PDB file of C-alpha atoms in Angstrom:
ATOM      1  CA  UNK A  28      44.439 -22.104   7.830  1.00 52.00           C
ATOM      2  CA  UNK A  29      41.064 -21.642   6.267  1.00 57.00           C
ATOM      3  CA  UNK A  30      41.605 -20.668   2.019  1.00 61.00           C
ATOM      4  CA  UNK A  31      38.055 -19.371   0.791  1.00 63.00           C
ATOM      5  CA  UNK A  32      38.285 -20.720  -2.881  1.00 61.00           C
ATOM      6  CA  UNK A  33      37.214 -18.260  -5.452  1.00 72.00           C
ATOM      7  CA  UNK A  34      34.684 -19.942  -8.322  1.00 72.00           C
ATOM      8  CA  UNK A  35      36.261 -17.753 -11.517  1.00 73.00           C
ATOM      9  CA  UNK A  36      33.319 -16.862 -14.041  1.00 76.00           C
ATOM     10  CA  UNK A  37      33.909 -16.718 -17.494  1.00 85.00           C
ATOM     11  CA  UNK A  38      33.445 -13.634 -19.704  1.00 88.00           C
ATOM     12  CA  UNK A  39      29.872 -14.442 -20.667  1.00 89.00           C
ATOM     13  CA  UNK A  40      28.450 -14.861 -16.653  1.00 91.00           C
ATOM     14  CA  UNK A  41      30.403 -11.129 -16.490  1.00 91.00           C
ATOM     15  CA  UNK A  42      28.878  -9.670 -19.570  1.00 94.00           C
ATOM     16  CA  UNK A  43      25.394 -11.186 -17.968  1.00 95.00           C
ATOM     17  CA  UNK A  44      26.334  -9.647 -15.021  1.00 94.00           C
ATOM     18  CA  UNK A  45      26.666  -6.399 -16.147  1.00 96.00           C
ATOM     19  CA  UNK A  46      23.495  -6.578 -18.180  1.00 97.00           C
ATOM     20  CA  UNK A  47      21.661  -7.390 -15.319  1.00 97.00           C
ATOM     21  CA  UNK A  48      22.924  -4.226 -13.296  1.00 97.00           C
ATOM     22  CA  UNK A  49      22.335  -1.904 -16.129  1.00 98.00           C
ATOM     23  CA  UNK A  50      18.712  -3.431 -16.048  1.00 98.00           C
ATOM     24  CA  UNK A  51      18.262  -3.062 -12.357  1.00 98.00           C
ATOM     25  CA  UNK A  52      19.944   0.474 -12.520  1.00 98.00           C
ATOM     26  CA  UNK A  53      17.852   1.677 -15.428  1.00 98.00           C
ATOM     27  CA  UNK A  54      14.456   0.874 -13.519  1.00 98.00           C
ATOM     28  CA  UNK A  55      15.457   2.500 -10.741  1.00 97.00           C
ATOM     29  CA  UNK A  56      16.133   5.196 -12.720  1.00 97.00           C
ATOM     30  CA  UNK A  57      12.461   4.744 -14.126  1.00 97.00           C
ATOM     31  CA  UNK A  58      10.980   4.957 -10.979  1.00 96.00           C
ATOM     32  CA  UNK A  59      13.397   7.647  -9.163  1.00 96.00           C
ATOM     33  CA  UNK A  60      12.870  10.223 -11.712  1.00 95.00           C
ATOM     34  CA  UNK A  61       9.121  10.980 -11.839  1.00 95.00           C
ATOM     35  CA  UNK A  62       9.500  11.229  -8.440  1.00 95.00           C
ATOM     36  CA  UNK A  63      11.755  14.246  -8.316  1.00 94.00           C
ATOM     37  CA  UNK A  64      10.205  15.775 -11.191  1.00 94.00           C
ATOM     38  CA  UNK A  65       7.045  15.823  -9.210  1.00 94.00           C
ATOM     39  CA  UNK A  66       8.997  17.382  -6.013  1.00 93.00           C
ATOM     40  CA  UNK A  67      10.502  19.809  -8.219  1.00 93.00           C
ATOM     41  CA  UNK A  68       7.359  20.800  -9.725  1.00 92.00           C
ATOM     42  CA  UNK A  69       5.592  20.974  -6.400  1.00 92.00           C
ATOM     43  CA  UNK A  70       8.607  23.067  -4.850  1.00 94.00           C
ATOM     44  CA  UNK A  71       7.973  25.532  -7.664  1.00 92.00           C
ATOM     45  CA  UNK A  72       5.823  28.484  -8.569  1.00 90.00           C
ATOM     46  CA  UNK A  73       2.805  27.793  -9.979  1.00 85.00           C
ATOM     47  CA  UNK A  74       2.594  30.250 -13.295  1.00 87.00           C
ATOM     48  CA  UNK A  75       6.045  29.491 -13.758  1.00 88.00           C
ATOM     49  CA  UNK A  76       5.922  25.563 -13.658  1.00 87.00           C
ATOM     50  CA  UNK A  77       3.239  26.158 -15.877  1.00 86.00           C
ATOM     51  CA  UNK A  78       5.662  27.498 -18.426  1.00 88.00           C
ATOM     52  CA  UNK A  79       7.295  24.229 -18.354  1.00 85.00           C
ATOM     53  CA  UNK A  80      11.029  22.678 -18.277  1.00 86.00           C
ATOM     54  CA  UNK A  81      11.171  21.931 -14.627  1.00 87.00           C
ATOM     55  CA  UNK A  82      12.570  18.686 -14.387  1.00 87.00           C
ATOM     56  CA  UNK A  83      14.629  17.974 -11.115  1.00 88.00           C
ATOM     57  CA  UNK A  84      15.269  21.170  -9.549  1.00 90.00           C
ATOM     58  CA  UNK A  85      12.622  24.145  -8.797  1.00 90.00           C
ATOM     59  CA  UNK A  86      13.563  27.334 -10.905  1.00 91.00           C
ATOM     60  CA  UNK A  87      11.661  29.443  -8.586  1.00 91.00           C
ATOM     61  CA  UNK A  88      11.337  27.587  -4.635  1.00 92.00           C
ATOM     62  CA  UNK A  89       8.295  28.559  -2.848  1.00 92.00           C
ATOM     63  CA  UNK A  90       6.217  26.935  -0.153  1.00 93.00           C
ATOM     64  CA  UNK A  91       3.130  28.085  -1.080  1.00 92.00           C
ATOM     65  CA  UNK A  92       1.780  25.485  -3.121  1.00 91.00           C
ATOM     66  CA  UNK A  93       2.148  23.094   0.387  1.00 91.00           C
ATOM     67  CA  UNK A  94       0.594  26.369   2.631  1.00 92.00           C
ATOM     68  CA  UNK A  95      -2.470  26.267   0.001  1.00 90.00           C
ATOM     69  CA  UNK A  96      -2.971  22.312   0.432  1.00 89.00           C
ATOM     70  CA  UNK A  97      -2.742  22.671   4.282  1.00 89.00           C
ATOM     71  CA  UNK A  98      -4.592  25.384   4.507  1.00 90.00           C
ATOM     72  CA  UNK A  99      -8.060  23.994   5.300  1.00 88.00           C
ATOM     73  CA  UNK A 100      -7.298  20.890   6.965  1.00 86.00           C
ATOM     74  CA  UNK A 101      -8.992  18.215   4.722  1.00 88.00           C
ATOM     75  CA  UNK A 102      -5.544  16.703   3.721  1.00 90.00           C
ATOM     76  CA  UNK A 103      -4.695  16.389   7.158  1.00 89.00           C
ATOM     77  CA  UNK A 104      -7.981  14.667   8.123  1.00 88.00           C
ATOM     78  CA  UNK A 105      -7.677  12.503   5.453  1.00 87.00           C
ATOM     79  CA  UNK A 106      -4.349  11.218   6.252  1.00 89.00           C
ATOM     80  CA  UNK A 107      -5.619  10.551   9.864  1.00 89.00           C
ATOM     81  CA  UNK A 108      -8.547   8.369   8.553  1.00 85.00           C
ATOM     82  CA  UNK A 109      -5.896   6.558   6.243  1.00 86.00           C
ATOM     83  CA  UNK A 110      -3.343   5.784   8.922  1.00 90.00           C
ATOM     84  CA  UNK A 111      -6.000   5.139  11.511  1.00 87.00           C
ATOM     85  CA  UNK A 112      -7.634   2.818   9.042  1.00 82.00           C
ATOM     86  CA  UNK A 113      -4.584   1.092   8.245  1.00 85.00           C
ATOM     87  CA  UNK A 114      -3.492   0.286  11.950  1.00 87.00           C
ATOM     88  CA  UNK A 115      -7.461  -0.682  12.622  1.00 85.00           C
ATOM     89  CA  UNK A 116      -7.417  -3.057  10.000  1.00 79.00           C
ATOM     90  CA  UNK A 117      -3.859  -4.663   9.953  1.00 84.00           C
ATOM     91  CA  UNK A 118      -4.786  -5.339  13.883  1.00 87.00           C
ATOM     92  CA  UNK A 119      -8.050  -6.707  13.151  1.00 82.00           C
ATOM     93  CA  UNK A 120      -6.679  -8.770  10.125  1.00 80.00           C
ATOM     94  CA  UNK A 121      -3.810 -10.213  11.761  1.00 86.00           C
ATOM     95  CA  UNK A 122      -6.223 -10.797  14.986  1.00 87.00           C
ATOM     96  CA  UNK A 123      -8.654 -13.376  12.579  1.00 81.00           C
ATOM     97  CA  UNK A 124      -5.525 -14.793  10.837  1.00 82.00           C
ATOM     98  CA  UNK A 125      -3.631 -15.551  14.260  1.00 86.00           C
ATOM     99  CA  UNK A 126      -7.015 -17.387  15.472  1.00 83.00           C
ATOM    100  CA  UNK A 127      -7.630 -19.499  13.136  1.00 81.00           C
ATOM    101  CA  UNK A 128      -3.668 -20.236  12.164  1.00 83.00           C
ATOM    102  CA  UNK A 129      -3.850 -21.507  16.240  1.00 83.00           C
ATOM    103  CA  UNK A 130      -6.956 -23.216  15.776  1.00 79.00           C
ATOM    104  CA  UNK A 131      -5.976 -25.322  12.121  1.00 81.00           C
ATOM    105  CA  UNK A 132      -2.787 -25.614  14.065  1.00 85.00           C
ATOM    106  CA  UNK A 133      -4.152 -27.779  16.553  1.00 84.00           C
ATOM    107  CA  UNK A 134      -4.164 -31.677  16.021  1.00 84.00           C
ATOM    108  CA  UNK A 135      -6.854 -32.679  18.143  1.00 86.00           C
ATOM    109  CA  UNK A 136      -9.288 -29.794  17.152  1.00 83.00           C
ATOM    110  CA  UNK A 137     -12.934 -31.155  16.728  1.00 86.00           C
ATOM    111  CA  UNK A 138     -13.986 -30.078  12.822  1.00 84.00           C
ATOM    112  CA  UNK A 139     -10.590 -29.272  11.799  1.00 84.00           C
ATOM    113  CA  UNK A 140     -10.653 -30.755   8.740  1.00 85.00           C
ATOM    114  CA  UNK A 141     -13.957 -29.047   7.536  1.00 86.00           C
ATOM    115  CA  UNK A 142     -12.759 -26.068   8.945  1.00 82.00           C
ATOM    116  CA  UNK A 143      -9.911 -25.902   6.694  1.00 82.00           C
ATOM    117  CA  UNK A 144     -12.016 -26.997   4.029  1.00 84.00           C
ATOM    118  CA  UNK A 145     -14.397 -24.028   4.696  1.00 82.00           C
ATOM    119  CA  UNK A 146     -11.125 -21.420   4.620  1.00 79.00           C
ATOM    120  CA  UNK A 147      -9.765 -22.601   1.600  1.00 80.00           C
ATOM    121  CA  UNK A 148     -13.173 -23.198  -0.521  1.00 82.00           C
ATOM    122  CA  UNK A 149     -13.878 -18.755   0.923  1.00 76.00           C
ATOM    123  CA  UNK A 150     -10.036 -18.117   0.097  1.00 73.00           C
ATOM    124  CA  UNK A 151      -9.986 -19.490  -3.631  1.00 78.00           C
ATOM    125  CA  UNK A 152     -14.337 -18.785  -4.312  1.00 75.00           C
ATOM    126  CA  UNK A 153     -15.126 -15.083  -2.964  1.00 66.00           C
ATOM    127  CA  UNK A 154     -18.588 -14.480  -2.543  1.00 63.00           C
ATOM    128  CA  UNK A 155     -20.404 -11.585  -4.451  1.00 62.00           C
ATOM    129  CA  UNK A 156     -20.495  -7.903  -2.594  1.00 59.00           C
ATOM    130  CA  UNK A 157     -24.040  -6.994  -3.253  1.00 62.00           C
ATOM    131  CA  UNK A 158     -25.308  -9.133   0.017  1.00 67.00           C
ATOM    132  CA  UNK A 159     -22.379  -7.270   2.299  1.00 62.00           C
ATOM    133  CA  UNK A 160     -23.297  -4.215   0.726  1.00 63.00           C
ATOM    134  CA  UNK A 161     -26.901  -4.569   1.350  1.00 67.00           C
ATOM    135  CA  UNK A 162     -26.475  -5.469   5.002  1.00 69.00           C
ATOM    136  CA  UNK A 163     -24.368  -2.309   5.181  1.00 66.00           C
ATOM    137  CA  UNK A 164     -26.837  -0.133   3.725  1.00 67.00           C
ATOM    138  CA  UNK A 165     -29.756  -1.727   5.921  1.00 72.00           C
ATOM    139  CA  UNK A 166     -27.615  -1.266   8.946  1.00 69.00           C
ATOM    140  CA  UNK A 167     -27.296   2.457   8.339  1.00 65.00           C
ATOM    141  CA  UNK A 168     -23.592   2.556   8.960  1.00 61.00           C
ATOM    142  CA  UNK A 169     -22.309   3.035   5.399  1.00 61.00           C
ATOM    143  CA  UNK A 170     -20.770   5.910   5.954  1.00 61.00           C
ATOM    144  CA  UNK A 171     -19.059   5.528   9.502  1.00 67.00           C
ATOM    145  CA  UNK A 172     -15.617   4.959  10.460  1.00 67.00           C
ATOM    146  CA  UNK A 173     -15.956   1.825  11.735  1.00 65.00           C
ATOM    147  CA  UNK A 174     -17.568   0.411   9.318  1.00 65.00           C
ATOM    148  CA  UNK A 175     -14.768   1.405   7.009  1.00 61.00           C
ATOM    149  CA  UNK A 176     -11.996   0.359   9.613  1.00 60.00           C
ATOM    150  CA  UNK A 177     -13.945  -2.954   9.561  1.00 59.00           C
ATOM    151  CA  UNK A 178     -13.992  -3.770   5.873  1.00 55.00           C
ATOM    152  CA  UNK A 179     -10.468  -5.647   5.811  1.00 50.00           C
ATOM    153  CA  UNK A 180     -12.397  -8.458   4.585  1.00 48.00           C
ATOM    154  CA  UNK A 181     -11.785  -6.594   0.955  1.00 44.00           C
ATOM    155  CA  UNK A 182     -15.072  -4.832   0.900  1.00 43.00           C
ATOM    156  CA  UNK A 183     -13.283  -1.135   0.239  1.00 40.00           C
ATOM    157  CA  UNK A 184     -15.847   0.671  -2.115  1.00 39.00           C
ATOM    158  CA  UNK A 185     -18.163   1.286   0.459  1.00 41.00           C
ATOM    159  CA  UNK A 186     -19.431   5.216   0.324  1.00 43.00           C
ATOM    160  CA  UNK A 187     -18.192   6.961   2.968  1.00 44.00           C
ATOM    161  CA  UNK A 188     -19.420  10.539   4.148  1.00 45.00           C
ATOM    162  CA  UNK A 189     -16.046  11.654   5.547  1.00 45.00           C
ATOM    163  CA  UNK A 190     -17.562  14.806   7.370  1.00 49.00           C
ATOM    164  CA  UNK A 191     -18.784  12.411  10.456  1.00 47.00           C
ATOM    165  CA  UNK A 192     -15.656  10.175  10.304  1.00 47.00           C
ATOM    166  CA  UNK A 193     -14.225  12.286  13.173  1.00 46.00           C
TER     167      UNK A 193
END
């Protein structure tokens, strides 16, 4: 017969306990709580929200306020680019990262020591933008897609004229 032993805690670990739940309950609460506020709000009329005391529930429901941000398409196209971006560059990220995790991996690699040198040394000292940035700009593809898709090296303020990204 297996006994499972209980380990009793005294009344300070329980008050500590129940500080620590209060804590973790009251940011929730913190974070929670904008959040429906701004649902509410967004749920409700306009003029009326403007009138204020809207707090979790819409006084006055419509679904205009979502047929007015829909309308013309732009938030639409700009969640495309956004996901679209985010796949791009998470594949091409993880892509670089697998390579050169295999090739550091490797024990008999020629260079592998200054090779790891080299990633850590461009991991810990980043170089300055205004060289990328320049490239970019003599290039002429500032303002395409793929050059934002490709900047998951952490170059993310480039300009971008979103009216040729699709």
């Amino acid at each position: 017969m297996n006994r499972r032993s209980k380990i009793k805690s005294g009344r300070s670990e329980q008050v500590i306990q129940v500080l620590i739940y209060c804590v973790v309950i009251g940011l929730c609460l913190a974070i929670i709580l904008p959040c429906l506020n701004i649902a509410a709000l967004s749920f409700n009329d306009g003029k009326d929200a403007a009138k204020g005391g809207i707090y979790f529930w819409p006084r006055m429901f419509t679904l205009d306020n979502y047929k007015q941000v829909f309308k013309d398409g732009t938030i639409t196209k700009a969640y495309m680019i956004t996901i679209a971006r985010t796949v791009i560059g998470t594949a091409a990220s993880l892509t670089v990262t697998s390579f050169a995790a295999y090739a550091l991996k490797e024990k008999e690699l020629p260079g592998r020591k200054i090779l790891t040198m080299l990633i850590t040394f461009t991991m810990l000292f980043g170089g300055r933008d205004d060289p990328y940035l320049y490239s970019v700009q003599q290039a002429g593809t500032g303002g395409s897609f793929q050059c934002l898709c490709c900047s998951w090296s952490g170059k993310r303020y480039i300009p971008v004229d979103d009216e040729n990204l699709f």
